[in-house]
CSV table of C-alpha atoms in Angstrom, one decimal:
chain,number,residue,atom,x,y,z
A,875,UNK,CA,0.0,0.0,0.0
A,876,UNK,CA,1.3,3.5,-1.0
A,877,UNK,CA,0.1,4.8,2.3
A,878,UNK,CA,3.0,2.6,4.0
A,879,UNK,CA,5.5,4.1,2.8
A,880,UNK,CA,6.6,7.1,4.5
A,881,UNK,CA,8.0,10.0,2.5
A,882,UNK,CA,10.0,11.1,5.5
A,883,UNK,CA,12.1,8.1,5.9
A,884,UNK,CA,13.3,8.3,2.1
A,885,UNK,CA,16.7,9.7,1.0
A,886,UNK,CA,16.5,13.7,0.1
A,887,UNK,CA,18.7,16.3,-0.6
A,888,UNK,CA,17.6,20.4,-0.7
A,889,UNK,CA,16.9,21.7,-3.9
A,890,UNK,CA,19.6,23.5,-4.4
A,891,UNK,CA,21.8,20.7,-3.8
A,892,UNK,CA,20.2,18.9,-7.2
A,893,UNK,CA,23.6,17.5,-8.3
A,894,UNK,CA,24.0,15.4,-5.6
A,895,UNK,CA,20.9,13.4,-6.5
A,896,UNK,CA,21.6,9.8,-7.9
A,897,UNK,CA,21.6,8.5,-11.0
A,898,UNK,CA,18.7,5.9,-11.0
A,899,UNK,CA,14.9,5.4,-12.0
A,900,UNK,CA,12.4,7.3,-9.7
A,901,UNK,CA,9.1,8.6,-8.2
A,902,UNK,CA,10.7,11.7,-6.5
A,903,UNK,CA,8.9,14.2,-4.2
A,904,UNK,CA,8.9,17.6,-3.9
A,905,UNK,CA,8.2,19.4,-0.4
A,906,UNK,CA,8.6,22.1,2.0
A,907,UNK,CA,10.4,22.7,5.3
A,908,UNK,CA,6.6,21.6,7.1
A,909,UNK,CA,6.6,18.7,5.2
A,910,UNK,CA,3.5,20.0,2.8
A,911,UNK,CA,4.0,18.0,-0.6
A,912,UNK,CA,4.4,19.9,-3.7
A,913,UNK,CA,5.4,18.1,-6.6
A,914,UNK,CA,5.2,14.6,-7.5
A,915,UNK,CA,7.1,13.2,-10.7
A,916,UNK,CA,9.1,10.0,-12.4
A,917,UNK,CA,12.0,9.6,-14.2
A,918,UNK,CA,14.4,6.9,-15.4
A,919,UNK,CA,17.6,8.8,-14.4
A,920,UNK,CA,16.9,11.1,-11.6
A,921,UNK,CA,20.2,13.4,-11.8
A,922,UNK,CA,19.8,14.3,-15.6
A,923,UNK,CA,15.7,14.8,-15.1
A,924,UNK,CA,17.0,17.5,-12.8
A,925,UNK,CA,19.9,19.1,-14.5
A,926,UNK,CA,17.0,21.1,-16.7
A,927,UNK,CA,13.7,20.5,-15.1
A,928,UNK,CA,11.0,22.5,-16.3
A,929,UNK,CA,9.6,23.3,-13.0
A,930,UNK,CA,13.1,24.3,-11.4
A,931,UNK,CA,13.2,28.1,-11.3
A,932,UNK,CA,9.4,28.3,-10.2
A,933,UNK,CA,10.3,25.6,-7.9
A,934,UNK,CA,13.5,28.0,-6.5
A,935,UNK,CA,11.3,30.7,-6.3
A,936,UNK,CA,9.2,29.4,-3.5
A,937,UNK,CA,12.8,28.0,-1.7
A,938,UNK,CA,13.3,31.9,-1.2
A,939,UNK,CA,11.1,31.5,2.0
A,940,UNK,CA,10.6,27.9,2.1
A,941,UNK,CA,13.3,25.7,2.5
A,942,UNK,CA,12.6,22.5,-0.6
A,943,UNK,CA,13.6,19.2,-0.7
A,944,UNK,CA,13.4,16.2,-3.1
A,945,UNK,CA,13.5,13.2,-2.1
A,946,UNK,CA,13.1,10.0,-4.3
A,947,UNK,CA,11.8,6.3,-4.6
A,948,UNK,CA,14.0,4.4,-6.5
A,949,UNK,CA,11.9,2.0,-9.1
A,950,UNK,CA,12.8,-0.1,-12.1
A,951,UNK,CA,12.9,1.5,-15.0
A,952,UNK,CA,9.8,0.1,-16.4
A,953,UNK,CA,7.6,3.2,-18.2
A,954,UNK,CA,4.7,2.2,-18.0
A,955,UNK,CA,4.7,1.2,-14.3
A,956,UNK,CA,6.5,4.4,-13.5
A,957,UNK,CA,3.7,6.4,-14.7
A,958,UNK,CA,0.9,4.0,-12.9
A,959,UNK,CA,2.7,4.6,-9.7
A,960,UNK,CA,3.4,8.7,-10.5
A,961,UNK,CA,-0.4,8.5,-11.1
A,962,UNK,CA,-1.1,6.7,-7.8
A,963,UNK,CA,1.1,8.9,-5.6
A,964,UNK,CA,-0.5,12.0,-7.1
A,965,UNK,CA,-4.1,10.8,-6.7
A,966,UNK,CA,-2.9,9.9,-3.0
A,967,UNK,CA,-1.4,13.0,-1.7
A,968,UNK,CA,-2.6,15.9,-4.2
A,969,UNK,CA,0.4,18.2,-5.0
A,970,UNK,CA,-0.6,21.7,-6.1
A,971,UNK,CA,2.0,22.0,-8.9
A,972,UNK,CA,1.4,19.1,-10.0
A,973,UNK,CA,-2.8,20.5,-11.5
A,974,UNK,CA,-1.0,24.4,-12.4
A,975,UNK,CA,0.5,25.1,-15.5
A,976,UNK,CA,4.5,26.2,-15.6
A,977,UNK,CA,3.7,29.3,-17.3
A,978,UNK,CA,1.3,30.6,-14.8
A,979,UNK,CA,3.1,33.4,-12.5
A,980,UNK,CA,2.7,31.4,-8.7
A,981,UNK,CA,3.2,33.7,-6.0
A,982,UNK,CA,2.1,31.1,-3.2
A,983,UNK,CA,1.0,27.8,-2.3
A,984,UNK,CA,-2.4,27.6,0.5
A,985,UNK,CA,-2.6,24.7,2.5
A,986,UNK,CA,-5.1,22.7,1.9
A,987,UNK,CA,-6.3,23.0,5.7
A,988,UNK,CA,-6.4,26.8,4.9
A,989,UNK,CA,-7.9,26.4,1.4
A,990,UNK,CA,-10.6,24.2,3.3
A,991,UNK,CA,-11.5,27.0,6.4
A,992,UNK,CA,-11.5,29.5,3.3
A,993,UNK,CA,-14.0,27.5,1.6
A,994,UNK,CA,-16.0,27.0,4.9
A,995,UNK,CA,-15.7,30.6,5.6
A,996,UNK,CA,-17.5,31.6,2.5
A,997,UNK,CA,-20.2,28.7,2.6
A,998,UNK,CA,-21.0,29.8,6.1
A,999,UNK,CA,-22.3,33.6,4.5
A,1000,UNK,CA,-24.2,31.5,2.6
A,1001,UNK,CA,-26.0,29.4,5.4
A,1002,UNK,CA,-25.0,26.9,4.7
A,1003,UNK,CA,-25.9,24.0,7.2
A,1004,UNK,CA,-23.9,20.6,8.6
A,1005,UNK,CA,-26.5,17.7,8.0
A,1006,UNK,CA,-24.4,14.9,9.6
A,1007,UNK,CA,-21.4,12.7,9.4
A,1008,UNK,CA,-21.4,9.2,8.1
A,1009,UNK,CA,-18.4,7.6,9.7
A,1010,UNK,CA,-18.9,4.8,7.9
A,1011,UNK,CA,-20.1,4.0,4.2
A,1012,UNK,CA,-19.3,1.0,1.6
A,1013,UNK,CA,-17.0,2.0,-0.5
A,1014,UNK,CA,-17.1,5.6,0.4
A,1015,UNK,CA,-15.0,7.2,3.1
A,1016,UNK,CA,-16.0,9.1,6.1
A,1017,UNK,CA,-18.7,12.0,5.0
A,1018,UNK,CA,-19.9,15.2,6.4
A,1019,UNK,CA,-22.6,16.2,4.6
A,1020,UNK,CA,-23.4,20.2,4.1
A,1021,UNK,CA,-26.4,21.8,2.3
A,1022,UNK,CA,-27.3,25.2,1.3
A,1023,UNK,CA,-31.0,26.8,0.7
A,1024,UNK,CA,-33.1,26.4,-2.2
A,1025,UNK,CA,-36.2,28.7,-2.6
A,1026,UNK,CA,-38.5,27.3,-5.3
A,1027,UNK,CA,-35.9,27.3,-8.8
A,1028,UNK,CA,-33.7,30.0,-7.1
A,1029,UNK,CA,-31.2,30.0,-4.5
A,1030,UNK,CA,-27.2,30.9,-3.7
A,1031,UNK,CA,-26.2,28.1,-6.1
A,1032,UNK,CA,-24.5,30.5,-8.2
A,1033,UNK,CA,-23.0,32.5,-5.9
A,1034,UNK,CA,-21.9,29.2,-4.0
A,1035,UNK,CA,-20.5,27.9,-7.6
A,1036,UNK,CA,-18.6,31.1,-8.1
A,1037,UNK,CA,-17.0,30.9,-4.3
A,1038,UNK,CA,-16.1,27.3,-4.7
A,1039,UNK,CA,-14.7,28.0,-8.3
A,1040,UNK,CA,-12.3,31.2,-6.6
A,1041,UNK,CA,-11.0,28.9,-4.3
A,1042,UNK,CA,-9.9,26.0,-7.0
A,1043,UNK,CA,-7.8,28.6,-8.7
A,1044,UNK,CA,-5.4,28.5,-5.5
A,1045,UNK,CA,-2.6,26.4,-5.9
A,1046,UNK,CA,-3.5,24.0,-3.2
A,1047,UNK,CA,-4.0,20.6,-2.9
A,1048,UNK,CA,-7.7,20.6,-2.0
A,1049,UNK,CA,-10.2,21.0,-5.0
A,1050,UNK,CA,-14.1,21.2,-5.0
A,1051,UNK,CA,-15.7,18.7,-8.0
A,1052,UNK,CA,-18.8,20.0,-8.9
A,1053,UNK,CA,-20.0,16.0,-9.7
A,1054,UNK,CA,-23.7,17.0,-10.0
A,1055,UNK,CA,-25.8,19.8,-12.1
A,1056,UNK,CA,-29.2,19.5,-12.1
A,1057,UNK,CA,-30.5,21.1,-15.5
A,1058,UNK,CA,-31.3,24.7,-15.6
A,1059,UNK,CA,-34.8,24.2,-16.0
A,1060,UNK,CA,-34.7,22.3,-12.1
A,1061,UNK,CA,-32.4,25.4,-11.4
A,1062,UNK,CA,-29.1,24.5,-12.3
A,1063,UNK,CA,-28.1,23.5,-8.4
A,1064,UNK,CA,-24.7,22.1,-8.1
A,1065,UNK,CA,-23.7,19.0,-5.9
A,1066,UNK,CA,-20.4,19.5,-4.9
A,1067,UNK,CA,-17.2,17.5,-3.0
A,1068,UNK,CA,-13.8,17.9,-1.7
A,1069,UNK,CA,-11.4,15.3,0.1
A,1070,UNK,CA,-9.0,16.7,3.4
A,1071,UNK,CA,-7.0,13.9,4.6
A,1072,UNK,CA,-9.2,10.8,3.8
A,1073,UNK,CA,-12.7,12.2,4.9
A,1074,UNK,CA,-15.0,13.8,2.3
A,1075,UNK,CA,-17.1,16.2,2.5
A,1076,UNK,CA,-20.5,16.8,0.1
A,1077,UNK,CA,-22.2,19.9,-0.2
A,1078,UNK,CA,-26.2,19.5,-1.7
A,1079,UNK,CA,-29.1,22.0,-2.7
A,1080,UNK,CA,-32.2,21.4,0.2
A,1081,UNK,CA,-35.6,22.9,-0.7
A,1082,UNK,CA,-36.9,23.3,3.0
A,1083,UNK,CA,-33.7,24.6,4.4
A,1084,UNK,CA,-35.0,27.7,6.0
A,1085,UNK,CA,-37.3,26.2,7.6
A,1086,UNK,CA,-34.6,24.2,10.1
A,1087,UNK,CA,-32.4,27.4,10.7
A,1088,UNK,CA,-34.2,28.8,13.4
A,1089,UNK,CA,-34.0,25.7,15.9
A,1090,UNK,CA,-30.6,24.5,14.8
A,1091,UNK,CA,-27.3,24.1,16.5
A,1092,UNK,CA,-23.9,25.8,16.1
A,1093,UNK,CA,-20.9,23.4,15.4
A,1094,UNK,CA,-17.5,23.6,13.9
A,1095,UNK,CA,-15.6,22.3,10.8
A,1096,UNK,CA,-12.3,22.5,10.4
A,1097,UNK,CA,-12.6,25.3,13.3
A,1098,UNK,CA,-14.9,27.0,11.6
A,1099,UNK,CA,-18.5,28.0,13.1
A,1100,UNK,CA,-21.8,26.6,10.8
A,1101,UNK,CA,-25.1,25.9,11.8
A,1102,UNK,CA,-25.8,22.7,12.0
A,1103,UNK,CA,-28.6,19.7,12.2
A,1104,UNK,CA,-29.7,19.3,15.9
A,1105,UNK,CA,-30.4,15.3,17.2
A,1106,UNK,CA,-33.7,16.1,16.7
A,1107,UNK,CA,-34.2,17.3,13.6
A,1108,UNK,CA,-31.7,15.1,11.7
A,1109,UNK,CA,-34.0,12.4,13.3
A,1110,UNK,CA,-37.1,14.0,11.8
A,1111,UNK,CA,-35.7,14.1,8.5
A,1112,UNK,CA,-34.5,10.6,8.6
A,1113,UNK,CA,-38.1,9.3,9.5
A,1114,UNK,CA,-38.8,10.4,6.1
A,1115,UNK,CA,-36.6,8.5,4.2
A,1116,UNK,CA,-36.6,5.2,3.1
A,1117,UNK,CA,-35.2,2.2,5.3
A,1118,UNK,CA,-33.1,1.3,2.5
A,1119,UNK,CA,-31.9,4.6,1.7
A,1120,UNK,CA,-27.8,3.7,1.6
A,1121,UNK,CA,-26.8,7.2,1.5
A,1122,UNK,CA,-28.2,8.4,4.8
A,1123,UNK,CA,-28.0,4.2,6.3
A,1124,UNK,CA,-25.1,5.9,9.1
A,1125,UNK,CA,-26.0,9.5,9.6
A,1126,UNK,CA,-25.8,10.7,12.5
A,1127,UNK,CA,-26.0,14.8,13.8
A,1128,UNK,CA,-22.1,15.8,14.1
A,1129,UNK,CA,-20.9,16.1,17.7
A,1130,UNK,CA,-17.3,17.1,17.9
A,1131,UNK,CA,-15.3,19.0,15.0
A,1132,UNK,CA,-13.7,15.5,12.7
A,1133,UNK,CA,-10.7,17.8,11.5
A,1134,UNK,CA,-8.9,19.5,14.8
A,1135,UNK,CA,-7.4,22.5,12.7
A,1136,UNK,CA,-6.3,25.8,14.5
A,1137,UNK,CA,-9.1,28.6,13.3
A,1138,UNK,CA,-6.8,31.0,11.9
A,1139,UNK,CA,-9.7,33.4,11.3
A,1140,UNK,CA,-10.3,33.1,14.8
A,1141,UNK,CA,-7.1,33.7,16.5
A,1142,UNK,CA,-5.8,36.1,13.6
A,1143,UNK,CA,-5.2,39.9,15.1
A,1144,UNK,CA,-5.7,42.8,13.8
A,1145,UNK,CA,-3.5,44.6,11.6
A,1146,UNK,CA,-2.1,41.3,11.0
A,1147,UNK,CA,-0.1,40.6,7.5
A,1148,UNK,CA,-0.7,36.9,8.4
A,1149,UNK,CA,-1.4,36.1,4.0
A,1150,UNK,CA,-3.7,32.8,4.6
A,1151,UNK,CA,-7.0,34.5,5.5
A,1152,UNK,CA,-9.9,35.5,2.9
A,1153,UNK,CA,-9.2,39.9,3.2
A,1154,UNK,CA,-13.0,41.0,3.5
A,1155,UNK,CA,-13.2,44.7,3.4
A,1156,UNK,CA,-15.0,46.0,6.7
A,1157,UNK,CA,-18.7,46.9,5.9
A,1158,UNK,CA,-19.5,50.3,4.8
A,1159,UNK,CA,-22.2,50.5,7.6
A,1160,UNK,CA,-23.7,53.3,9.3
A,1161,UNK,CA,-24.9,53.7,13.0
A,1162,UNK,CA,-28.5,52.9,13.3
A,1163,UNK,CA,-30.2,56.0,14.0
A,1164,UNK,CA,-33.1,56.4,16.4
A,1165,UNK,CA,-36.2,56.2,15.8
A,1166,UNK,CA,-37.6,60.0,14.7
A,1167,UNK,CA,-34.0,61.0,13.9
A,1168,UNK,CA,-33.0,62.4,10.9
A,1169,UNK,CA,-29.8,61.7,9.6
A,1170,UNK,CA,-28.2,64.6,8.1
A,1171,UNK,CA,-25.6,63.6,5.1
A,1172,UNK,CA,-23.9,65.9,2.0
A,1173,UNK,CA,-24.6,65.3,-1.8
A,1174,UNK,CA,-22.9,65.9,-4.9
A,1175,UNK,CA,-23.6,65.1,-8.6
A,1176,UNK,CA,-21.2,63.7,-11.0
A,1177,UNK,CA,-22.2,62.2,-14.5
A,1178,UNK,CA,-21.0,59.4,-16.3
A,1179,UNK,CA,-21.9,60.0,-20.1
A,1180,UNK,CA,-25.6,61.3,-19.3
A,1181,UNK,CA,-26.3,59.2,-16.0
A,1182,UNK,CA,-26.4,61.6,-13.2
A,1183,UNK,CA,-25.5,60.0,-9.8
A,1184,UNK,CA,-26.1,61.5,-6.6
A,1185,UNK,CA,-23.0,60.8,-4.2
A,1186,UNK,CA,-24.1,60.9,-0.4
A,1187,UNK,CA,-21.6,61.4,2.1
A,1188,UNK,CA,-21.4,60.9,6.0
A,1189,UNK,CA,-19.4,63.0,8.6
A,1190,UNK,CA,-16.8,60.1,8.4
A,1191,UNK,CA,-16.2,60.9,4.6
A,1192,UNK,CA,-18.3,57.4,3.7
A,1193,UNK,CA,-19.7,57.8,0.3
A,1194,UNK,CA,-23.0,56.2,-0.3
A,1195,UNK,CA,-25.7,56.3,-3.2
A,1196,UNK,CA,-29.9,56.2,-2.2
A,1197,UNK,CA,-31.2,52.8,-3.3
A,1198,UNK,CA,-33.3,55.0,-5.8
A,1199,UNK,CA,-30.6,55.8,-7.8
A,1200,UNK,CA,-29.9,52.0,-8.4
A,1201,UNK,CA,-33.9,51.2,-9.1
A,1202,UNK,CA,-33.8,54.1,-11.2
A,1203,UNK,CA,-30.6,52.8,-13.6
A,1204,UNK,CA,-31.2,49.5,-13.7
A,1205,UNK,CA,-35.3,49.0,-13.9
A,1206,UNK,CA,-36.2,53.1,-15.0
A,1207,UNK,CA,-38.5,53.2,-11.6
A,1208,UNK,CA,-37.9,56.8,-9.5
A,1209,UNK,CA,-39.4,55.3,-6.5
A,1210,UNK,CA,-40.2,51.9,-5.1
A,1211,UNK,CA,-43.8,50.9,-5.7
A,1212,UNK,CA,-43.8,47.7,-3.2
A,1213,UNK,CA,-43.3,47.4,0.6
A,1214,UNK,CA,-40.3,48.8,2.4
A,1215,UNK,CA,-39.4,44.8,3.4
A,1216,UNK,CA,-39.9,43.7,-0.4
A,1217,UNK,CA,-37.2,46.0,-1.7
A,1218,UNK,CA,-35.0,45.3,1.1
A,1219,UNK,CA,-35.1,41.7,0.2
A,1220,UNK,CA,-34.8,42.2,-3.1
A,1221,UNK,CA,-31.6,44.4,-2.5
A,1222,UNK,CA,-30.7,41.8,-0.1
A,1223,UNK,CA,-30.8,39.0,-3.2
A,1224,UNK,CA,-29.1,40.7,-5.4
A,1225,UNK,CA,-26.1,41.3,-3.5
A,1226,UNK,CA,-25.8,37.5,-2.7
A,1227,UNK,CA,-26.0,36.6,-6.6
A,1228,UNK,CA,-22.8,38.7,-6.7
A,1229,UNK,CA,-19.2,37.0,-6.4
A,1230,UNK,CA,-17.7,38.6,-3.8
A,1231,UNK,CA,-18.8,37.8,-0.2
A,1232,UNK,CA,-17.8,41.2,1.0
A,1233,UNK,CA,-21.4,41.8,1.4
A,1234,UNK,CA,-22.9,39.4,2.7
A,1235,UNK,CA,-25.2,40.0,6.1
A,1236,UNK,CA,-25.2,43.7,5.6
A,1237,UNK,CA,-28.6,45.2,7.0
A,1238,UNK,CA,-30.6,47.5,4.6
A,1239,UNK,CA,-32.9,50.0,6.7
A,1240,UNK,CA,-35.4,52.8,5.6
A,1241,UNK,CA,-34.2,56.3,7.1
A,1242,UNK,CA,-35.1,60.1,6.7
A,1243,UNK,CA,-32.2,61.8,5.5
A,1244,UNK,CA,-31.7,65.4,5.2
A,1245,UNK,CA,-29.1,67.3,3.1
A,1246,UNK,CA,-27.9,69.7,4.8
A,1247,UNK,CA,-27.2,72.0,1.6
A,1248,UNK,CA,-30.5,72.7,1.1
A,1249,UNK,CA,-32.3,71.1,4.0
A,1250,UNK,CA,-34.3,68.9,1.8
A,1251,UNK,CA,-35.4,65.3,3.5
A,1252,UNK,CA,-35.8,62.2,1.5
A,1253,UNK,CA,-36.7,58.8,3.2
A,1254,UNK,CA,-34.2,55.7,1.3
A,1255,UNK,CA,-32.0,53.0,1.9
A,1256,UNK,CA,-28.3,53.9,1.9
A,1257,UNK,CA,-26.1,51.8,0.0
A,1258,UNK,CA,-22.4,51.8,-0.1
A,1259,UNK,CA,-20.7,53.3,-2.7
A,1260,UNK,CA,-18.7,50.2,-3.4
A,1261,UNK,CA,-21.9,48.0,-2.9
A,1262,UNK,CA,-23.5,50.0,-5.8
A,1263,UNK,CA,-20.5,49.6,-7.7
A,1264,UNK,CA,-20.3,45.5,-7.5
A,1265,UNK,CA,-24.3,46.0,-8.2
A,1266,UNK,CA,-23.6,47.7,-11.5
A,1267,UNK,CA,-20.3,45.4,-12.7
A,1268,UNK,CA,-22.7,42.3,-12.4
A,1269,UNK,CA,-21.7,40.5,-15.6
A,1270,UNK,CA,-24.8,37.7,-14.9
A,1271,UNK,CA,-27.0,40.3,-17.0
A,1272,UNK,CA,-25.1,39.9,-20.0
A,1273,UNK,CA,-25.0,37.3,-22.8
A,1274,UNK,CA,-21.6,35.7,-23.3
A,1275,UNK,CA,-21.3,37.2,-26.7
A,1276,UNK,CA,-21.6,40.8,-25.7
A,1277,UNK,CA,-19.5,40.6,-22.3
A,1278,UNK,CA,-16.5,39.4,-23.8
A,1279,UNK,CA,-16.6,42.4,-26.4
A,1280,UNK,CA,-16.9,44.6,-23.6
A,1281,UNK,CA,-14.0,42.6,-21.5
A,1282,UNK,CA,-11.8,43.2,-24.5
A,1283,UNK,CA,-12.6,46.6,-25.1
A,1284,UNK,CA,-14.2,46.4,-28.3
A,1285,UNK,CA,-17.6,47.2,-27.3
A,1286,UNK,CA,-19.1,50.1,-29.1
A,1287,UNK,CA,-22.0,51.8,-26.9
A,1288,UNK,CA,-24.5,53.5,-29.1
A,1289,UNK,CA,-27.3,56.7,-28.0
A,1290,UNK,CA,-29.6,53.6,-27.3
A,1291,UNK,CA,-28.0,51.9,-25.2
A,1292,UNK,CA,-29.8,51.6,-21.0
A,1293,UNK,CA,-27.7,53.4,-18.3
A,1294,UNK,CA,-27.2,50.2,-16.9
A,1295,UNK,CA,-25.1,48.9,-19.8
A,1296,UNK,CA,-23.0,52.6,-20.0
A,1297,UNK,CA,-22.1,52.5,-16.9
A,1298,UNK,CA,-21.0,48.4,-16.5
A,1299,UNK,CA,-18.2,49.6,-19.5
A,1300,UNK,CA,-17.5,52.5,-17.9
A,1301,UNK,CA,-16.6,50.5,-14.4
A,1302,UNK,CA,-14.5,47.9,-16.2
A,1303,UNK,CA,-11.6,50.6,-15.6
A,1304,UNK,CA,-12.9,53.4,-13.8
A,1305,UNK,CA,-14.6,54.2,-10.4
A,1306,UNK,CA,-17.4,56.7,-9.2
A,1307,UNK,CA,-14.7,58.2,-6.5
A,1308,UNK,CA,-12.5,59.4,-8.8
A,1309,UNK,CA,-14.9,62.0,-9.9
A,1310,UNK,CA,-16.0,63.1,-6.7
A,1311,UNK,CA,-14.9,66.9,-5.7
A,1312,UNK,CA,-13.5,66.4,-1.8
A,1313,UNK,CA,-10.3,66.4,0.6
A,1314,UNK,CA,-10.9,63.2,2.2
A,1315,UNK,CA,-9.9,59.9,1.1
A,1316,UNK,CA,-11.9,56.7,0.6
């Protein structure tokens, strides 16, 4: 069995020290001063493979701050058993490199414990909930399954897709496998998995999510916080369910954490330069005000092509834009013609189809607000510059043809073309700030 043989009891040298490495056929390995494996390949003479290898100067780049080594299994020279065991030992242990191309600039390789509380860190924004862990399954190993909401044929599918997808482009060893679409008439939900260290976890749409959130527990993965399935409702659902339903056979609610990983979110300080955590820029948010207060703000115009945008600003020198400006550009509607808590949940949908998970959780509220240039008073929701930004540069409004003209900078507008559409070029390389007239900064 691969998993016998221990890669830290096998003859190395550093990486620098390449020309002391023996002439013979070999699986080497390629790893770091923490033991974190990097680089798997074969070869029937290990000393020439490495006189030029293709990887070398990418490879010396990480040694910079990261001590490498390689160290080698010698093999018979047999080629076609060389490559079955290269392909065994990569499927085993998963290095980065090994799934990047050599022509793609690496800056840094993530763990794949931190790649995993990354990945669990955005699902949790996305309530996503821990169903239960299977400890043992035929042919499977030890699962945790997760689920996020449906509601009717929408949901956070997209945004979860476009999270899971960020974190895949790391060069890390743990990848998410999208092995289930349904069709986009059912809603195109994705069914999702990863491996960390023999135990997989699966990630699943679930229609009546919302429905358990309010009673559920709060447990942790990988260190990091997630609601959860309580006893009592995991029981429920499993009442449901066919006695000879082998996927959920060994379910039970999840106790204690399976992967004991340090929460580096957690302990992290602030200030810190510590480069492993997701960078979230702090919300944009504003004090609630009492009720019967008035919140008194500044406003300026500035005009992309013919839009006119109203710039609000704070006595911090926060810039925001009235949620009427937005309904306005994008649907041609000067005021809101549905309840307060319709448009805040609309707002609130949009910003969760977006990419970014900066976002996320931010609270919407009505207020009276009065400029004090002119002492007129308007009631509206306040929404962060930036926020309107992100709003504007969706690119899910456009067809694929038309976005990558406008990507490339070949887009021509015309005189009928919506504000919407204007202003989504004009953000590819500008932003509103830099037109505003003041002395503060951002």
């Amino acid at each position: 069995m691969l998993e016998n043989i221990k890669i830290s009891e096998l003859p190395s040298v550093y990486l620098l020290d390449k020309d002391r490495l023996p002439n013979c056929a070999a699986i080497y390995f390629v790893f770091d001063s923490k033991g974190q494996m990097i680089y798997i390949g074969r070869t029937i003479n290990l000393v020439e493979r490495w006189k030029a290898h293709h990887r070398f100067n990418q490879l010396k780049r990480f040694n910079r701050k990261n001590t490498l080594s390689i160290s080698w299994l010698t093999c018979s020279s047999d080629i076609e058993n060389l490559s079955n065991l290269e392909n065994e030992f990569i499927k085993l242990y998963k290095p980065p490199l090994n799934w990047s191309k050599v022509v793609v600039l690496i800056r840094k390789i993530t763990p794949a414990e931190t790649a995993l509380q990354q990945s669990l860190q955005q699902l949790a924004k996305f309530n996503v909930m821990i169903v239960g862990f299977d400890p043992i399954s035929d042919g499977e190993p030890p699962t945790i399954y997760l689920v996020y909401p449906v509601y009717g044929m929408k949901g956070l599918s997209g945004s979860i897709r476009n999270a899971l997808k960020n974190i895949n482009k790391k060069v890390s060893s743990l990848k998410w496998k999208e092995y289930k679409t349904y069709p986009k008439s059912s809603g195109k939900f994705g069914l999702w998995e990863t491996e960390y260290k023999g135990l997989r976890i699966d990630l699943s749409p679930f229609d009546s999510l919302v429905y358990f959130m309010e009673n559920s527990n709060r447990q942790t993965l990988a260190g990091i916080e997630l609601m959860a399935f309580s006893r009592e409702q995991l029981e429920l659902i499993l009442d449901k369910k066919e006695e000879n339903d082998e996927k959920t056979s060994g379910l039970e609610a999840l106790e204690d954490d399976p992967i004991p990983v340090e929460n580096i979110y957690r302990i992290q300080p602030l200030n810190s330069n510590y480069k492993n955590t997701v960078e979230v820029e702090p919300w944009e948010e504003l004090e609630p005000m009492a009720e019967g207060e008035v919140r008194i703000m500044t406003r300026q115009f500035v005009y992309v092509d013919d839009i006119e945008i109203e710039v609000c600003t704070n006595d911090n020198g926060k810039y925001f834009v009235r949620h009427n400006l937005y309904l306005w550009i994008m649907y041609k509607r000067k005021n809101s013609d549905v309840p307060n808590d319709i448009t805040i949940k609309r707002l609130e949908d949009e910003i969760n189809r977006l990419p970014t998970i900066r976002w996320c959780g931010y609270r919407f509220r009505y207020e009276t607000i009065r400029f004090s240039e002119d002492d007129a008073e308007v009631d509206s929701l306040l929404v962060p510059l930036a926020m309107f930004e992100d709003l504007m540069k969706d690119k899910s409004r456009f067809n694929s043809q038309a976005l990558e003209q406008i990507l490339r900078g070949e887009y021509k507008s015309t005189d009928y073309d919506r504000g919407s559409i204007k202003l989504f070029v004009w953000l590819q390389s500008n932003y509103i700030s830099s037109l505003l007239q003041t002395n503060n900064n951002k």
